[in-house]
XYZ file of C-alpha atoms in Angstrom:
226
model
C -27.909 -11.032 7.215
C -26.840 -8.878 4.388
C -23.347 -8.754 5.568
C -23.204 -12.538 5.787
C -24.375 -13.369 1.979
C -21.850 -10.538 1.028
C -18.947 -12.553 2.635
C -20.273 -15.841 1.454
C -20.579 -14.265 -1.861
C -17.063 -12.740 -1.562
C -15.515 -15.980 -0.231
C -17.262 -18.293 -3.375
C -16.935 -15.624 -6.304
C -13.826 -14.718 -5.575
C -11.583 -16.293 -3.491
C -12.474 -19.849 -4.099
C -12.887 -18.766 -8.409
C -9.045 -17.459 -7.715
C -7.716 -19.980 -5.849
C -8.921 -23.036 -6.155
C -6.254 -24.029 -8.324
C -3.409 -22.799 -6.090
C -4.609 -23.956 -2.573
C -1.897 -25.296 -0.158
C -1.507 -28.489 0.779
C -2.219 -29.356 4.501
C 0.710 -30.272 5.450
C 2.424 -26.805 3.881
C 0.201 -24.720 5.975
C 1.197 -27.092 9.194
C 4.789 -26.552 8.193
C 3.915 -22.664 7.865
C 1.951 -22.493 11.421
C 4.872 -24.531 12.817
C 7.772 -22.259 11.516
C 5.712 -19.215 12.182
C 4.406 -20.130 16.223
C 8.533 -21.227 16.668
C 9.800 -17.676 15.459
C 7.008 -15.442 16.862
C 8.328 -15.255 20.810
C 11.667 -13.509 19.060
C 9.785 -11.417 16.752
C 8.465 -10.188 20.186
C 12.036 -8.835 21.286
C 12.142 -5.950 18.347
C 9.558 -3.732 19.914
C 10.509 -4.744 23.024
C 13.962 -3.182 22.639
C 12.383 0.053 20.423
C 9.963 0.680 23.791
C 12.846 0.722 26.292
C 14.755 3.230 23.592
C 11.694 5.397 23.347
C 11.096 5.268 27.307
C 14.375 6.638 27.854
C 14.205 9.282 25.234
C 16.802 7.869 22.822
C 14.483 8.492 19.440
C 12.738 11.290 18.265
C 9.241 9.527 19.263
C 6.807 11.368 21.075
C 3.935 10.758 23.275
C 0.958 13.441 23.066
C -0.641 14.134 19.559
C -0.889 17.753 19.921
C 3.190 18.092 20.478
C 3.407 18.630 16.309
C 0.333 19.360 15.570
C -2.229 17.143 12.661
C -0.890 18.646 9.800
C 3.134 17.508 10.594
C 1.737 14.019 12.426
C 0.544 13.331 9.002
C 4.206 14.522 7.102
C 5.875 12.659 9.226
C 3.827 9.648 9.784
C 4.434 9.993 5.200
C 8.265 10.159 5.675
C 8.446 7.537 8.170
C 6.464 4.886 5.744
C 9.169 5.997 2.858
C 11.697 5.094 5.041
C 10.411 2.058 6.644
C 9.961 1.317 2.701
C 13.406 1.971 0.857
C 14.843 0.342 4.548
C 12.926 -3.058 3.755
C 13.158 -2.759 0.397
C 17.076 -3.102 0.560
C 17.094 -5.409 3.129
C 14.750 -8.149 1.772
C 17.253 -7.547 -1.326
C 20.385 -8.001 0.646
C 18.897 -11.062 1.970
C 18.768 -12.465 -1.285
C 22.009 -10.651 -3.060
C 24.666 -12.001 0.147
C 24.509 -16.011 -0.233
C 25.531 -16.247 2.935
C 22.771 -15.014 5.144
C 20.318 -15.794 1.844
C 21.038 -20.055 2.905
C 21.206 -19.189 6.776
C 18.191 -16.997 7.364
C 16.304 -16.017 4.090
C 16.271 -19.674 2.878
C 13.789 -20.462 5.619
C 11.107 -18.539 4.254
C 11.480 -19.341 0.377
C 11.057 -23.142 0.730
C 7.779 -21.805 -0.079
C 8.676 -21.176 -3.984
C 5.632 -22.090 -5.724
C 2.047 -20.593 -5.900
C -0.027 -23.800 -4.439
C 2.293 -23.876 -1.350
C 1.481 -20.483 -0.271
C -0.681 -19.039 1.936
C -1.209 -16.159 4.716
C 0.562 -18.454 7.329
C 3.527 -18.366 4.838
C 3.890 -14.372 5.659
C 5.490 -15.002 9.263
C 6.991 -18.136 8.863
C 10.978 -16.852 8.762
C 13.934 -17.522 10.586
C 13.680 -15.622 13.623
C 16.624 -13.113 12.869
C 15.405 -12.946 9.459
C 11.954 -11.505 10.352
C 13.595 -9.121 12.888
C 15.773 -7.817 10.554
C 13.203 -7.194 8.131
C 10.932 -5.252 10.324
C 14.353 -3.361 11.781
C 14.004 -0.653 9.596
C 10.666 0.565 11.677
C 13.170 0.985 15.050
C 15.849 2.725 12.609
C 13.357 5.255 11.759
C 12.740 6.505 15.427
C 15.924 8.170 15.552
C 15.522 9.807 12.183
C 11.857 11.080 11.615
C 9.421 12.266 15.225
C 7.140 9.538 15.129
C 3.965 9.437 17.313
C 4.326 6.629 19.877
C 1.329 4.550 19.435
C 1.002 4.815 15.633
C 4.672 3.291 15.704
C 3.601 0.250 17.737
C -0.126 0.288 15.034
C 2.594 0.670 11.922
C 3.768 -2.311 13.644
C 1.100 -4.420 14.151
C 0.188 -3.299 10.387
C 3.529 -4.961 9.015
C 2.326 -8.445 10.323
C -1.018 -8.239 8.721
C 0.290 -7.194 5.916
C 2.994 -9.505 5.313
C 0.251 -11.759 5.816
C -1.961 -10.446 3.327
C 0.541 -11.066 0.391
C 0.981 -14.083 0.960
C -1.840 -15.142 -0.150
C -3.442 -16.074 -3.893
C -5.435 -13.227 -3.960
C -4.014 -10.101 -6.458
C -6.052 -6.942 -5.624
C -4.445 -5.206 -8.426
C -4.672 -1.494 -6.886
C -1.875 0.242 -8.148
C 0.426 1.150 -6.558
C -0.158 -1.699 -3.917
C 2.487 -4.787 -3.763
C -0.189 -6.928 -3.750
C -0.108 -10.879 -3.475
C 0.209 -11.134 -7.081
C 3.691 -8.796 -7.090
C 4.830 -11.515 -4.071
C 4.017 -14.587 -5.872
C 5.993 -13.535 -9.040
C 8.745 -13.143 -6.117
C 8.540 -16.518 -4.590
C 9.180 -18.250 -8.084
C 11.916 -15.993 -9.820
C 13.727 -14.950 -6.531
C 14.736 -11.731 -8.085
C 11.841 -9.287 -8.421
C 9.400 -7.223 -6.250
C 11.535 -6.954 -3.561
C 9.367 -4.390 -2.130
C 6.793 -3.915 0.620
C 3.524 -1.876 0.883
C 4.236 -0.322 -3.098
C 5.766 -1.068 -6.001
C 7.933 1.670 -6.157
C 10.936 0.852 -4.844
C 11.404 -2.181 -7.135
C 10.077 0.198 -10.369
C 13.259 2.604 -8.856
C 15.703 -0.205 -8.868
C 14.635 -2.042 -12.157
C 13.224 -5.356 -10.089
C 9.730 -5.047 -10.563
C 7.862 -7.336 -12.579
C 3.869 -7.076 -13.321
C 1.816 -9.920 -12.440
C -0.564 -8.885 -15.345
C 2.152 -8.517 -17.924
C 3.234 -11.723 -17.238
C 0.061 -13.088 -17.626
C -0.144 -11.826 -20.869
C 3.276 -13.330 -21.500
C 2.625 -16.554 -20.667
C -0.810 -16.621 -22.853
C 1.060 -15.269 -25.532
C 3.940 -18.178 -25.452
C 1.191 -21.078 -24.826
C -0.722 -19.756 -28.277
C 3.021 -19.931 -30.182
C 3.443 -23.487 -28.496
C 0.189 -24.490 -30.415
């Protein structure tokens, strides 16, 4: 019973308070679902491909925890997310820098350019090759770091929750977390917080932009218009 007011009290103080003003339109999240449900059999053929490589010993995963030991499953398992990171990083960037594949792939996805026509189903509705490409780095980063077998295909299923997650209205604000306030600001400039789980990458490459500072800013510029 307790559990059940908390989430009631979570999904009315909080989530409703936040977004009330920002919710999606029906017929966006239809348009999400439908995009998203079209793409997902091809998202499919990434780990496909990445489990035949593995299976025939092409990458550096491996199968039984105790090959490396806890203490190096845990340094790698830390290299491999800075990887997957600075990989996705660049290529959600690329997507945007090269027009070309920006209007036949990225385009897809950033019809979605305003916060009221976002939400979670937004995070997997991409052009097929677009989403594949985006989650490519994750295969790249067999052959480079050992990589236990199962967390790979977890760190996987992570990545679509995730992308999920900030996608919609709701900014956790844990630093250094890109949360869904970081990804909003990025659906309606197009050029900032490029990045993935963190902010880092983007504070790195001089494209990240603070949700709460430009809060501020736009507070600031309403009180001069008055």
């Amino acid at each position: 019973m307790k559990s059940v007011t908390s989430s009631l009290h979570y999904y009315f103080g909080i989530y409703v308070t936040e977004c009330l003003y920002a919710i999606p339109t029906m017929k966006a999240m239809r348009l999400q679902m439908f995009v998203a449900m079209k793409s997902m059999p091809w998202y499919t053929l990434l780990p496909t491909v990445s489990e035949y490589m593995i299976e025939h010993g092409w990458t550096k995963c491996y199968s039984r925890l105790g090959e490396f030991g806890w203490i190096l499953y845990f340094v790698y398992i830390a290299i491999y997310l800075v990887f997957v990171e600075f990989g996705i990083y660049w290529m959600h960037r690329e997507l945007h820098d090269i027009k070309p594949l920006y209007k036949l792939l990225h385009a897809t996805h950033h019809i979605y350019n305003k916060q009221n026509t976002l939400s979670p189903f937004a995070g997997l509705a991409f052009h097929p090759v677009d989403g594949i490409l985006q989650a490519i780095p994750h295969v790249i980063a067999l052959f480079i770091v050992p990589i236990h077998f199962t967390t790979h295909i977890g760190l996987l299923f992570i990545e679509a929750i995730w992308t999920a997650n900030i996608h919609d209205c709701i900014h956790g604000n844990i630093w250094p977390i890109m949360g869904a306030g970081y990804h909003t600001i990025h659906h309606t400039t197009y050029k900032h917080n490029y990045g993935h789980y963190t902010i880092w990458m983007d504070w790195m490459f001089g494209s990240l932009k603070d949700p709460l500072l430009e809060e501020d800013d736009n507070k600031d510029g309403s009180k001069k218009a008055k």
